[in-house]
Amino acid sequence: MDEDQIEGCVSGYLKQKGFAQNDDQLQLSNTDSSLQPDTLNRAQLERGSARYHDGYGRLRSWAYRSLESYKHELLRVLYPVFIHCFMDLVSKGHLQEAWNFFNTFREDHEMMHSRDLQKLELVLSPAHLVEMEFAHSLRQSKFNIKICRYSYELLLQHLHSMQSSTIIGIINEHVGFQVTAGQPSSISDDPEAVTLSGSIQDAANKINQKEILWGMFEDSVEDHIDKSGALLSGTEKGEGEGKEGDNDESKKRSIDVGKQGNSVKKVKKEKVSSATGKNAKPEANTISAAPRIKPELPLPTVSTDVELSILEDLRNRVQLSSVALPSVNFYTFVNTHNGLSCSSISHNGSLLVGGFSDSSLKVWDMAKLEQQSTTYFSHGGNDTSQNEHIIGQNSGRRQYTLFQGHSGPVYAATFSEAGDFLLSSSADKTIRLWSTKLNANLVCYKGHNYPIWDVQFSPAGHYFASCSHDRTARIWSMDRIKPLRIMAGHLSDVDCVQWHPNCNYIATGSSDKTVRLWDVQSGECVRVFIGHRSMILSLAMSPDGRYMASGDEDGTIMTWDLSSGCCVTPLVSHTSCVWSLAFSCEGSLLASGSADCTVKLWDVTTGIKVPRNEEKSGNTNRLRSLKSLPTKSASVYSLQFSRRNLLFAAGALAKSGF
């Protein structure tokens, strides 16, 4: 065969395989032999870099022109193709073409992946792809996209018609598809629709194989109360039988009452339970069923007064369910001039604290404000109206306690279980312990190297956890000024922290879009939860310690099973940041507070049992969302269920008045 026949065969083979551009290169090499090698290579490189722009642009135009019912599934392919086109151009040295490509198409992904784009902006050379952890993990991982079969077939047909080896190669190497039967999902922003697998997911799967003990700690206050309650019921039963021993009818009635506990308050509680609906569950349905775990940390003893107080609250607890929603008490800070950084409410709802950007904390005692007709609090200002009362201008007396000591904005504050201590964290890299009895600062804890975003007391008190911009979380005790444990492993800021009910674990949420569970005793990470698309801002643990909820910047809430490390289901309803989460005392309801000025209530127990076919059809969120409570233009900063299942909430008004 002569050279023309060989070239014809090669050209036909390349066209058959979709490599038409290679045929042009062959013709160019034969027709223009006068070109220098450097000029030829430069022309080929320029055409190669243009293939990324043209291929992605054609795929993008086709996806946006698709039918509405399939468009949201097909658009999921664009983001992984976009970032890998950009990184491929950078790795090949086409820096100018890479930035032209990035700036041309970045608007498509600003809403869902703004933080990822900010990190990719720092990639300025091929070396950065190896040195930057975020870029390196993306190059080593693979995107898994959930898509229905018909959408998948449409995508394959279009890729075949495009004959773009560049785009096809990126999809084959970096994108995997989870093809589902039936119609496309009705949830366009399903957090589980696009997930990462590869080095990150493999490491998480390895960590998640470790055994954890998710139950409550044994010998807790609740256990003591259960025992004392049983003894009390038996005593009352005996007294009732003795007083009515001569009357057979009365004796029979006393025996029946004795079987029911023979407690007047308990009878009242049962009446309340029956009034709330037939679906109301027994008080200890999940708490008593949870296994008891021995705490790894030496826990402080609980005083008798505290036990009696908790006992009184438990006796008066209102049972909640999907048909018996809680009462909500919302405290609004007005005239803060955007100075409120955080807020927190004590466990019994008697104290409210606000942390401000001027480095101060202000604590209000609800007992001193019972006679006032309003619950709107001010950080200062002179605007008053007929329906508004400004705290601090009553007879010239200040009706809050001012705590000063930090030298930077206060980012978090939390009360101890009894409310006698208050912790605060600040941009000044310190944590301060305050006494609400003495109204004084007791200790200043130093250890973090950067601003501290969150701090939380343990359920048993004495210990507390903090997290910081330095990418670590730390365990402290009140009697030591240095941390006991340092948890390191997140790739970005650790934004929130939460204790497990048995005090053996803490959970941390980070800007790296992951939640991690840490063993307090060893400091080892025992769970990694992957699924969020943006930074995690809030965490909550169910009372039995089996489930965890996490809320992110996009408004998505995800519930997790701690044993398996898997997501139970996402809850998509908020339109802005979820700043606070709280489980009810029996664990049947979840409350969420958001910057979209709403408090939402979710039915956790029924949602966990939703069939997979209903979850795929998009009915899960409608079944779980019980009620949305809008505020008067006030973003919700904090939520707290009291022991009696009253929901307290607090937030700052976005403007100076209504």
PDB file of N, CA and C in Angstrom, residues 180-230:
ATOM      1  N   THR A 180     -31.501   5.203  37.756  1.00  0.00           N
ATOM      2  CA  THR A 180     -32.690   4.731  38.470  1.00  0.00           C
ATOM      3  C   THR A 180     -33.825   4.484  37.487  1.00  0.00           C
ATOM      4  N   ALA A 181     -34.708   3.582  37.850  1.00  0.00           N
ATOM      5  CA  ALA A 181     -35.861   3.277  37.006  1.00  0.00           C
ATOM      6  C   ALA A 181     -36.967   4.300  37.240  1.00  0.00           C
ATOM      7  N   GLY A 182     -37.851   4.414  36.262  1.00  0.00           N
ATOM      8  CA  GLY A 182     -39.004   5.295  36.415  1.00  0.00           C
ATOM      9  C   GLY A 182     -38.727   6.714  35.981  1.00  0.00           C
ATOM     10  N   GLN A 183     -39.592   7.596  36.438  1.00  0.00           N
ATOM     11  CA  GLN A 183     -39.513   8.998  36.067  1.00  0.00           C
ATOM     12  C   GLN A 183     -38.427   9.717  36.858  1.00  0.00           C
ATOM     13  N   PRO A 184     -37.960  10.866  36.351  1.00  0.00           N
ATOM     14  CA  PRO A 184     -36.944  11.627  37.098  1.00  0.00           C
ATOM     15  C   PRO A 184     -37.492  12.120  38.422  1.00  0.00           C
ATOM     16  N   SER A 185     -36.596  12.300  39.389  1.00  0.00           N
ATOM     17  CA  SER A 185     -37.000  12.792  40.706  1.00  0.00           C
ATOM     18  C   SER A 185     -37.587  14.183  40.585  1.00  0.00           C
ATOM     19  N   SER A 186     -38.612  14.443  41.393  1.00  0.00           N
ATOM     20  CA  SER A 186     -39.258  15.760  41.371  1.00  0.00           C
ATOM     21  C   SER A 186     -38.496  16.787  42.193  1.00  0.00           C
ATOM     22  N   ILE A 187     -37.453  16.349  42.913  1.00  0.00           N
ATOM     23  CA  ILE A 187     -36.654  17.256  43.742  1.00  0.00           C
ATOM     24  C   ILE A 187     -35.462  17.717  42.918  1.00  0.00           C
ATOM     25  N   SER A 188     -35.495  18.951  42.468  1.00  0.00           N
ATOM     26  CA  SER A 188     -34.445  19.451  41.585  1.00  0.00           C
ATOM     27  C   SER A 188     -33.133  19.683  42.309  1.00  0.00           C
ATOM     28  N   ASP A 189     -33.192  19.949  43.619  1.00  0.00           N
ATOM     29  CA  ASP A 189     -31.970  20.232  44.377  1.00  0.00           C
ATOM     30  C   ASP A 189     -31.706  19.162  45.430  1.00  0.00           C
ATOM     31  N   ASP A 190     -31.936  17.899  45.074  1.00  0.00           N
ATOM     32  CA  ASP A 190     -31.694  16.782  45.978  1.00  0.00           C
ATOM     33  C   ASP A 190     -30.210  16.735  46.357  1.00  0.00           C
ATOM     34  N   PRO A 191     -29.877  16.858  47.658  1.00  0.00           N
ATOM     35  CA  PRO A 191     -28.460  16.859  48.047  1.00  0.00           C
ATOM     36  C   PRO A 191     -27.744  15.554  47.729  1.00  0.00           C
ATOM     37  N   GLU A 192     -28.491  14.453  47.597  1.00  0.00           N
ATOM     38  CA  GLU A 192     -27.868  13.171  47.311  1.00  0.00           C
ATOM     39  C   GLU A 192     -27.726  12.911  45.821  1.00  0.00           C
ATOM     40  N   ALA A 193     -28.142  13.865  44.980  1.00  0.00           N
ATOM     41  CA  ALA A 193     -28.115  13.646  43.541  1.00  0.00           C
ATOM     42  C   ALA A 193     -26.692  13.659  42.999  1.00  0.00           C
ATOM     43  N   VAL A 194     -25.811  14.455  43.593  1.00  0.00           N
ATOM     44  CA  VAL A 194     -24.413  14.530  43.166  1.00  0.00           C
ATOM     45  C   VAL A 194     -23.529  14.329  44.388  1.00  0.00           C
ATOM     46  N   THR A 195     -22.762  13.256  44.392  1.00  0.00           N
ATOM     47  CA  THR A 195     -21.871  12.965  45.512  1.00  0.00           C
ATOM     48  C   THR A 195     -20.482  12.643  44.980  1.00  0.00           C
ATOM     49  N   LEU A 196     -19.500  12.720  45.864  1.00  0.00           N
ATOM     50  CA  LEU A 196     -18.114  12.435  45.507  1.00  0.00           C
ATOM     51  C   LEU A 196     -17.712  11.062  46.008  1.00  0.00           C
ATOM     52  N   SER A 197     -16.971  10.351  45.201  1.00  0.00           N
ATOM     53  CA  SER A 197     -16.373   9.092  45.627  1.00  0.00           C
ATOM     54  C   SER A 197     -14.923   9.091  45.173  1.00  0.00           C
ATOM     55  N   GLY A 198     -14.159   8.188  45.719  1.00  0.00           N
ATOM     56  CA  GLY A 198     -12.741   8.175  45.386  1.00  0.00           C
ATOM     57  C   GLY A 198     -11.918   8.168  46.641  1.00  0.00           C
ATOM     58  N   SER A 199     -10.848   8.953  46.663  1.00  0.00           N
ATOM     59  CA  SER A 199      -9.951   8.938  47.811  1.00  0.00           C
ATOM     60  C   SER A 199     -10.642   9.420  49.077  1.00  0.00           C
ATOM     61  N   ILE A 200     -11.467  10.479  48.960  1.00  0.00           N
ATOM     62  CA  ILE A 200     -12.164  11.007  50.132  1.00  0.00           C
ATOM     63  C   ILE A 200     -13.195  10.008  50.627  1.00  0.00           C
ATOM     64  N   GLN A 201     -14.020   9.498  49.702  1.00  0.00           N
ATOM     65  CA  GLN A 201     -15.073   8.572  50.092  1.00  0.00           C
ATOM     66  C   GLN A 201     -14.489   7.255  50.592  1.00  0.00           C
ATOM     67  N   ASP A 202     -13.434   6.795  49.966  1.00  0.00           N
ATOM     68  CA  ASP A 202     -12.809   5.545  50.414  1.00  0.00           C
ATOM     69  C   ASP A 202     -12.265   5.685  51.836  1.00  0.00           C
ATOM     70  N   ALA A 203     -11.639   6.814  52.121  1.00  0.00           N
ATOM     71  CA  ALA A 203     -11.133   7.047  53.474  1.00  0.00           C
ATOM     72  C   ALA A 203     -12.279   7.129  54.476  1.00  0.00           C
ATOM     73  N   ALA A 204     -13.377   7.784  54.061  1.00  0.00           N
ATOM     74  CA  ALA A 204     -14.537   7.883  54.949  1.00  0.00           C
ATOM     75  C   ALA A 204     -15.144   6.508  55.203  1.00  0.00           C
ATOM     76  N   ASN A 205     -15.247   5.685  54.179  1.00  0.00           N
ATOM     77  CA  ASN A 205     -15.808   4.343  54.351  1.00  0.00           C
ATOM     78  C   ASN A 205     -14.954   3.504  55.291  1.00  0.00           C
ATOM     79  N   LYS A 206     -13.658   3.685  55.214  1.00  0.00           N
ATOM     80  CA  LYS A 206     -12.773   2.941  56.108  1.00  0.00           C
ATOM     81  C   LYS A 206     -12.955   3.384  57.547  1.00  0.00           C
ATOM     82  N   ILE A 207     -13.072   4.699  57.746  1.00  0.00           N
ATOM     83  CA  ILE A 207     -13.284   5.217  59.099  1.00  0.00           C
ATOM     84  C   ILE A 207     -14.630   4.781  59.639  1.00  0.00           C
ATOM     85  N   ASN A 208     -15.655   4.787  58.791  1.00  0.00           N
ATOM     86  CA  ASN A 208     -17.015   4.480  59.236  1.00  0.00           C
ATOM     87  C   ASN A 208     -17.228   3.020  59.591  1.00  0.00           C
ATOM     88  N   GLN A 209     -16.234   2.178  59.371  1.00  0.00           N
ATOM     89  CA  GLN A 209     -16.343   0.780  59.788  1.00  0.00           C
ATOM     90  C   GLN A 209     -16.050   0.589  61.272  1.00  0.00           C
ATOM     91  N   LYS A 210     -15.528   1.615  61.920  1.00  0.00           N
ATOM     92  CA  LYS A 210     -15.224   1.516  63.339  1.00  0.00           C
ATOM     93  C   LYS A 210     -16.509   1.443  64.153  1.00  0.00           C
ATOM     94  N   GLU A 211     -16.443   0.729  65.242  1.00  0.00           N
ATOM     95  CA  GLU A 211     -17.620   0.558  66.100  1.00  0.00           C
ATOM     96  C   GLU A 211     -17.770   1.756  67.026  1.00  0.00           C
ATOM     97  N   ILE A 212     -19.013   2.216  67.148  1.00  0.00           N
ATOM     98  CA  ILE A 212     -19.309   3.263  68.120  1.00  0.00           C
ATOM     99  C   ILE A 212     -20.476   2.817  68.992  1.00  0.00           C
ATOM    100  N   LEU A 213     -20.554   3.381  70.187  1.00  0.00           N
ATOM    101  CA  LEU A 213     -21.609   3.068  71.143  1.00  0.00           C
ATOM    102  C   LEU A 213     -22.500   4.297  71.264  1.00  0.00           C
ATOM    103  N   TRP A 214     -23.678   4.242  70.639  1.00  0.00           N
ATOM    104  CA  TRP A 214     -24.495   5.439  70.481  1.00  0.00           C
ATOM    105  C   TRP A 214     -25.496   5.672  71.597  1.00  0.00           C
ATOM    106  N   GLY A 215     -25.618   4.794  72.576  1.00  0.00           N
ATOM    107  CA  GLY A 215     -26.641   4.941  73.608  1.00  0.00           C
ATOM    108  C   GLY A 215     -26.333   6.060  74.591  1.00  0.00           C
ATOM    109  N   MET A 216     -27.222   6.220  75.573  1.00  0.00           N
ATOM    110  CA  MET A 216     -27.022   7.202  76.636  1.00  0.00           C
ATOM    111  C   MET A 216     -26.099   6.627  77.709  1.00  0.00           C
ATOM    112  N   PHE A 217     -25.458   7.516  78.472  1.00  0.00           N
ATOM    113  CA  PHE A 217     -24.560   7.009  79.499  1.00  0.00           C
ATOM    114  C   PHE A 217     -25.363   6.507  80.702  1.00  0.00           C
ATOM    115  N   GLU A 218     -24.850   5.428  81.280  1.00  0.00           N
ATOM    116  CA  GLU A 218     -25.540   4.813  82.405  1.00  0.00           C
ATOM    117  C   GLU A 218     -25.375   5.669  83.660  1.00  0.00           C
ATOM    118  N   ASP A 219     -26.260   5.419  84.611  1.00  0.00           N
ATOM    119  CA  ASP A 219     -26.234   6.133  85.887  1.00  0.00           C
ATOM    120  C   ASP A 219     -26.427   7.632  85.691  1.00  0.00           C
ATOM    121  N   SER A 220     -27.225   7.983  84.686  1.00  0.00           N
ATOM    122  CA  SER A 220     -27.486   9.390  84.406  1.00  0.00           C
ATOM    123  C   SER A 220     -28.563   9.922  85.345  1.00  0.00           C
ATOM    124  N   VAL A 221     -28.805  11.220  85.226  1.00  0.00           N
ATOM    125  CA  VAL A 221     -29.842  11.834  86.063  1.00  0.00           C
ATOM    126  C   VAL A 221     -31.201  11.227  85.760  1.00  0.00           C
ATOM    127  N   GLU A 222     -31.456  10.945  84.482  1.00  0.00           N
ATOM    128  CA  GLU A 222     -32.746  10.353  84.119  1.00  0.00           C
ATOM    129  C   GLU A 222     -32.941   8.993  84.786  1.00  0.00           C
ATOM    130  N   ASP A 223     -31.860   8.203  84.847  1.00  0.00           N
ATOM    131  CA  ASP A 223     -31.956   6.905  85.512  1.00  0.00           C
ATOM    132  C   ASP A 223     -32.248   7.067  87.001  1.00  0.00           C
ATOM    133  N   HIS A 224     -31.581   8.027  87.629  1.00  0.00           N
ATOM    134  CA  HIS A 224     -31.836   8.283  89.053  1.00  0.00           C
ATOM    135  C   HIS A 224     -33.285   8.690  89.269  1.00  0.00           C
ATOM    136  N   ILE A 225     -33.773   9.511  88.368  1.00  0.00           N
ATOM    137  CA  ILE A 225     -35.146   9.994  88.510  1.00  0.00           C
ATOM    138  C   ILE A 225     -36.141   8.864  88.297  1.00  0.00           C
ATOM    139  N   ASP A 226     -35.847   7.986  87.325  1.00  0.00           N
ATOM    140  CA  ASP A 226     -36.725   6.843  87.106  1.00  0.00           C
ATOM    141  C   ASP A 226     -36.817   5.975  88.363  1.00  0.00           C
ATOM    142  N   LYS A 227     -35.656   5.739  89.001  1.00  0.00           N
ATOM    143  CA  LYS A 227     -35.650   4.910  90.208  1.00  0.00           C
ATOM    144  C   LYS A 227     -36.387   5.602  91.352  1.00  0.00           C
ATOM    145  N   SER A 228     -36.089   6.882  91.544  1.00  0.00           N
ATOM    146  CA  SER A 228     -36.745   7.604  92.635  1.00  0.00           C
ATOM    147  C   SER A 228     -38.232   7.737  92.372  1.00  0.00           C
ATOM    148  N   GLY A 229     -38.587   7.894  91.082  1.00  0.00           N
ATOM    149  CA  GLY A 229     -40.009   7.988  90.743  1.00  0.00           C
ATOM    150  C   GLY A 229     -40.742   6.697  91.038  1.00  0.00           C
ATOM    151  N   ALA A 230     -40.072   5.555  90.752  1.00  0.00           N
ATOM    152  CA  ALA A 230     -40.694   4.266  91.035  1.00  0.00           C
ATOM    153  C   ALA A 230     -40.884   4.070  92.532  1.00  0.00           C
TER     154      ALA A 230
END
